[in-house]
């Protein structure tokens, strides 16, 4: 704490006793005041604390108030409780089997949960995908997050992400040694009657970065669909984990992120995109069906004039076709598999980037444009 100098003290003690001491005391108080920037920070913090008490105190008193007006029809029969109260029994997993059970229990509870901020924003979460942090021997697809420890209570955070020239926001729930990435949600504010819908990891700019959030989970478990995660590299050991949990009813209505490993099963998918998806699926599952691949491959219009019994010649001819990079790479990989050649992992990664990724984004945008989040 700052203290007045000796010279100042001497000067004060020399003041005539009959002089009014109030002025001196006021000067001392003024000199001892907290510096202006610190006072402003303290005032802001007090304001946030008051917002937190106001927001979450009201929810504690009236639990139904957690449901935004915009979602009344969707959540007519839902009741919610603080995630901390419901999930406090969950133990930190130490093995793959325990991790699977943790994802099913905890991740399943986060599906159709509501995250509420102190400033009145809300996010209704319809999908999460799980990553086990700090255990590469189990989940080698997880990133090392050094800024967040392993919280004993669910911690909802909006993070600013940057890659090259691209910037976006991600919402995550950290709990124990797991990170649950929000991959589909509806977002709004309690003061508004409208909301935005998001599919994928990017949340635009709707959610504020520095707000305090709490997560409220449904009292009754929500039926979920489990699929592979939104990865860019499907050559890692944990690529096939079905740790992507999606609300069953939103999935059935078409509000769900497209899955790279099952694109080949969708109607209306370009035949070469379907081949690329099938190749990724086989890479993850470590199995192949060459007869199936051969029948699909030579039904592709661009390959219809090729001799399917002369695979080596086909590989060379594909390089001459006027196909975009991603399609050409998918066909080359398929032909090399038929030749029993070894495919480099980097080729699978490049094929996803050049062929599959853009198709997934298109399907996600289409689902939002068609308002698939509006349930019947």
PDB file of C-alpha atoms in Angstrom, residues 122-231:
ATOM      1  CA  UNK A 122     -28.064 -18.336 -24.157  1.00  0.00           C
ATOM      2  CA  UNK A 123     -26.916 -21.283 -26.277  1.00  0.00           C
ATOM      3  CA  UNK A 124     -29.092 -24.375 -26.710  1.00  0.00           C
ATOM      4  CA  UNK A 125     -26.645 -27.170 -27.518  1.00  0.00           C
ATOM      5  CA  UNK A 126     -27.773 -29.968 -29.850  1.00  0.00           C
ATOM      6  CA  UNK A 127     -24.375 -31.575 -30.541  1.00  0.00           C
ATOM      7  CA  UNK A 128     -21.032 -32.011 -28.795  1.00  0.00           C
ATOM      8  CA  UNK A 129     -17.936 -33.995 -29.637  1.00  0.00           C
ATOM      9  CA  UNK A 130     -15.536 -35.181 -26.969  1.00  0.00           C
ATOM     10  CA  UNK A 131     -11.746 -35.052 -26.778  1.00  0.00           C
ATOM     11  CA  UNK A 132      -9.670 -36.633 -24.011  1.00  0.00           C
ATOM     12  CA  UNK A 133      -6.865 -34.209 -23.185  1.00  0.00           C
ATOM     13  CA  UNK A 134      -3.373 -35.199 -22.148  1.00  0.00           C
ATOM     14  CA  UNK A 135      -3.821 -38.902 -22.971  1.00  0.00           C
ATOM     15  CA  UNK A 136      -2.371 -39.335 -26.467  1.00  0.00           C
ATOM     16  CA  UNK A 137      -2.119 -43.079 -25.937  1.00  0.00           C
ATOM     17  CA  UNK A 138      -5.941 -43.137 -25.877  1.00  0.00           C
ATOM     18  CA  UNK A 139      -7.014 -40.118 -27.948  1.00  0.00           C
ATOM     19  CA  UNK A 140      -4.334 -38.915 -30.355  1.00  0.00           C
ATOM     20  CA  UNK A 141      -6.847 -36.606 -32.053  1.00  0.00           C
ATOM     21  CA  UNK A 142      -7.090 -34.232 -29.068  1.00  0.00           C
ATOM     22  CA  UNK A 143      -5.159 -30.968 -28.946  1.00  0.00           C
ATOM     23  CA  UNK A 144      -3.015 -30.065 -25.967  1.00  0.00           C
ATOM     24  CA  UNK A 145      -4.824 -27.217 -24.179  1.00  0.00           C
ATOM     25  CA  UNK A 146      -2.386 -25.575 -21.796  1.00  0.00           C
ATOM     26  CA  UNK A 147      -4.532 -22.584 -20.818  1.00  0.00           C
ATOM     27  CA  UNK A 148      -7.291 -24.656 -19.198  1.00  0.00           C
ATOM     28  CA  UNK A 149      -6.545 -27.136 -16.433  1.00  0.00           C
ATOM     29  CA  UNK A 150      -8.824 -30.087 -15.634  1.00  0.00           C
ATOM     30  CA  UNK A 151     -11.774 -28.385 -13.891  1.00  0.00           C
ATOM     31  CA  UNK A 152     -13.739 -30.392 -11.356  1.00  0.00           C
ATOM     32  CA  UNK A 153     -16.928 -28.584 -12.455  1.00  0.00           C
ATOM     33  CA  UNK A 154     -18.231 -28.108 -16.023  1.00  0.00           C
ATOM     34  CA  UNK A 155     -16.717 -24.896 -17.401  1.00  0.00           C
ATOM     35  CA  UNK A 156     -18.306 -23.319 -20.514  1.00  0.00           C
ATOM     36  CA  UNK A 157     -15.961 -21.058 -22.471  1.00  0.00           C
ATOM     37  CA  UNK A 158     -16.167 -19.161 -25.758  1.00  0.00           C
ATOM     38  CA  UNK A 159     -12.726 -19.146 -27.373  1.00  0.00           C
ATOM     39  CA  UNK A 160     -11.283 -17.019 -30.156  1.00  0.00           C
ATOM     40  CA  UNK A 161      -9.508 -19.194 -32.740  1.00  0.00           C
ATOM     41  CA  UNK A 162      -7.149 -18.201 -35.536  1.00  0.00           C
ATOM     42  CA  UNK A 163      -5.590 -20.149 -38.402  1.00  0.00           C
ATOM     43  CA  UNK A 164      -3.671 -18.234 -41.040  1.00  0.00           C
ATOM     44  CA  UNK A 165      -6.054 -15.463 -42.168  1.00  0.00           C
ATOM     45  CA  UNK A 166      -9.162 -17.149 -40.756  1.00  0.00           C
ATOM     46  CA  UNK A 167     -10.689 -16.250 -37.384  1.00  0.00           C
ATOM     47  CA  UNK A 168     -13.721 -17.712 -35.645  1.00  0.00           C
ATOM     48  CA  UNK A 169     -15.289 -18.441 -32.250  1.00  0.00           C
ATOM     49  CA  UNK A 170     -15.699 -21.865 -30.678  1.00  0.00           C
ATOM     50  CA  UNK A 171     -17.762 -22.857 -27.652  1.00  0.00           C
ATOM     51  CA  UNK A 172     -16.433 -25.601 -25.409  1.00  0.00           C
ATOM     52  CA  UNK A 173     -17.274 -27.253 -22.124  1.00  0.00           C
ATOM     53  CA  UNK A 174     -14.237 -28.343 -20.133  1.00  0.00           C
ATOM     54  CA  UNK A 175     -14.861 -30.992 -17.491  1.00  0.00           C
ATOM     55  CA  UNK A 176     -12.282 -33.183 -15.770  1.00  0.00           C
ATOM     56  CA  UNK A 177      -9.755 -34.161 -18.468  1.00  0.00           C
ATOM     57  CA  UNK A 178     -12.280 -33.841 -21.302  1.00  0.00           C
ATOM     58  CA  UNK A 179     -13.067 -31.076 -23.757  1.00  0.00           C
ATOM     59  CA  UNK A 180     -16.565 -31.081 -25.270  1.00  0.00           C
ATOM     60  CA  UNK A 181     -16.666 -28.999 -28.441  1.00  0.00           C
ATOM     61  CA  UNK A 182     -20.091 -27.577 -29.338  1.00  0.00           C
ATOM     62  CA  UNK A 183     -20.764 -28.466 -32.997  1.00  0.00           C
ATOM     63  CA  UNK A 184     -24.422 -27.474 -33.312  1.00  0.00           C
ATOM     64  CA  UNK A 185     -26.530 -25.013 -31.355  1.00  0.00           C
ATOM     65  CA  UNK A 186     -29.185 -22.333 -31.359  1.00  0.00           C
ATOM     66  CA  UNK A 187     -28.050 -18.999 -29.873  1.00  0.00           C
ATOM     67  CA  UNK A 188     -29.924 -15.926 -28.726  1.00  0.00           C
ATOM     68  CA  UNK A 189     -30.605 -13.483 -25.911  1.00  0.00           C
ATOM     69  CA  UNK A 190     -33.366 -13.597 -23.310  1.00  0.00           C
ATOM     70  CA  UNK A 191     -34.422 -10.100 -24.366  1.00  0.00           C
ATOM     71  CA  UNK A 192     -35.050 -11.212 -27.969  1.00  0.00           C
ATOM     72  CA  UNK A 193     -37.527 -13.566 -29.596  1.00  0.00           C
ATOM     73  CA  UNK A 194     -35.256 -14.612 -32.456  1.00  0.00           C
ATOM     74  CA  UNK A 195     -32.122 -16.764 -32.561  1.00  0.00           C
ATOM     75  CA  UNK A 196     -29.340 -17.936 -34.853  1.00  0.00           C
ATOM     76  CA  UNK A 197     -28.553 -21.538 -35.781  1.00  0.00           C
ATOM     77  CA  UNK A 198     -25.049 -22.955 -36.223  1.00  0.00           C
ATOM     78  CA  UNK A 199     -23.685 -26.227 -37.578  1.00  0.00           C
ATOM     79  CA  UNK A 200     -19.978 -26.911 -37.274  1.00  0.00           C
ATOM     80  CA  UNK A 201     -17.333 -25.674 -34.871  1.00  0.00           C
ATOM     81  CA  UNK A 202     -17.553 -21.999 -35.891  1.00  0.00           C
ATOM     82  CA  UNK A 203     -20.128 -19.879 -34.029  1.00  0.00           C
ATOM     83  CA  UNK A 204     -19.747 -16.611 -35.904  1.00  0.00           C
ATOM     84  CA  UNK A 205     -19.799 -13.652 -33.511  1.00  0.00           C
ATOM     85  CA  UNK A 206     -23.103 -14.177 -31.711  1.00  0.00           C
ATOM     86  CA  UNK A 207     -21.630 -15.198 -28.336  1.00  0.00           C
ATOM     87  CA  UNK A 208     -19.516 -12.808 -26.261  1.00  0.00           C
ATOM     88  CA  UNK A 209     -15.965 -13.875 -25.421  1.00  0.00           C
ATOM     89  CA  UNK A 210     -15.596 -12.733 -21.823  1.00  0.00           C
ATOM     90  CA  UNK A 211     -18.946 -13.518 -20.230  1.00  0.00           C
ATOM     91  CA  UNK A 212     -19.411 -15.831 -17.260  1.00  0.00           C
ATOM     92  CA  UNK A 213     -21.441 -18.919 -18.250  1.00  0.00           C
ATOM     93  CA  UNK A 214     -23.225 -21.769 -16.522  1.00  0.00           C
ATOM     94  CA  UNK A 215     -24.528 -24.951 -18.097  1.00  0.00           C
ATOM     95  CA  UNK A 216     -27.935 -26.429 -17.278  1.00  0.00           C
ATOM     96  CA  UNK A 217     -28.620 -29.996 -18.366  1.00  0.00           C
ATOM     97  CA  UNK A 218     -31.984 -31.725 -18.858  1.00  0.00           C
ATOM     98  CA  UNK A 219     -33.144 -33.806 -15.902  1.00  0.00           C
ATOM     99  CA  UNK A 220     -34.114 -36.629 -18.248  1.00  0.00           C
ATOM    100  CA  UNK A 221     -31.471 -38.034 -20.596  1.00  0.00           C
ATOM    101  CA  UNK A 222     -31.838 -37.078 -24.254  1.00  0.00           C
ATOM    102  CA  UNK A 223     -31.790 -39.799 -26.963  1.00  0.00           C
ATOM    103  CA  UNK A 224     -28.599 -39.347 -28.994  1.00  0.00           C
ATOM    104  CA  UNK A 225     -26.957 -40.496 -32.221  1.00  0.00           C
ATOM    105  CA  UNK A 226     -23.219 -41.256 -32.067  1.00  0.00           C
ATOM    106  CA  UNK A 227     -20.903 -40.685 -35.022  1.00  0.00           C
ATOM    107  CA  UNK A 228     -17.261 -39.945 -35.775  1.00  0.00           C
ATOM    108  CA  UNK A 229     -15.902 -36.508 -34.930  1.00  0.00           C
ATOM    109  CA  UNK A 230     -15.335 -33.510 -37.216  1.00  0.00           C
ATOM    110  CA  UNK A 231     -11.702 -34.274 -37.939  1.00  0.00           C
TER     111      UNK A 231
END
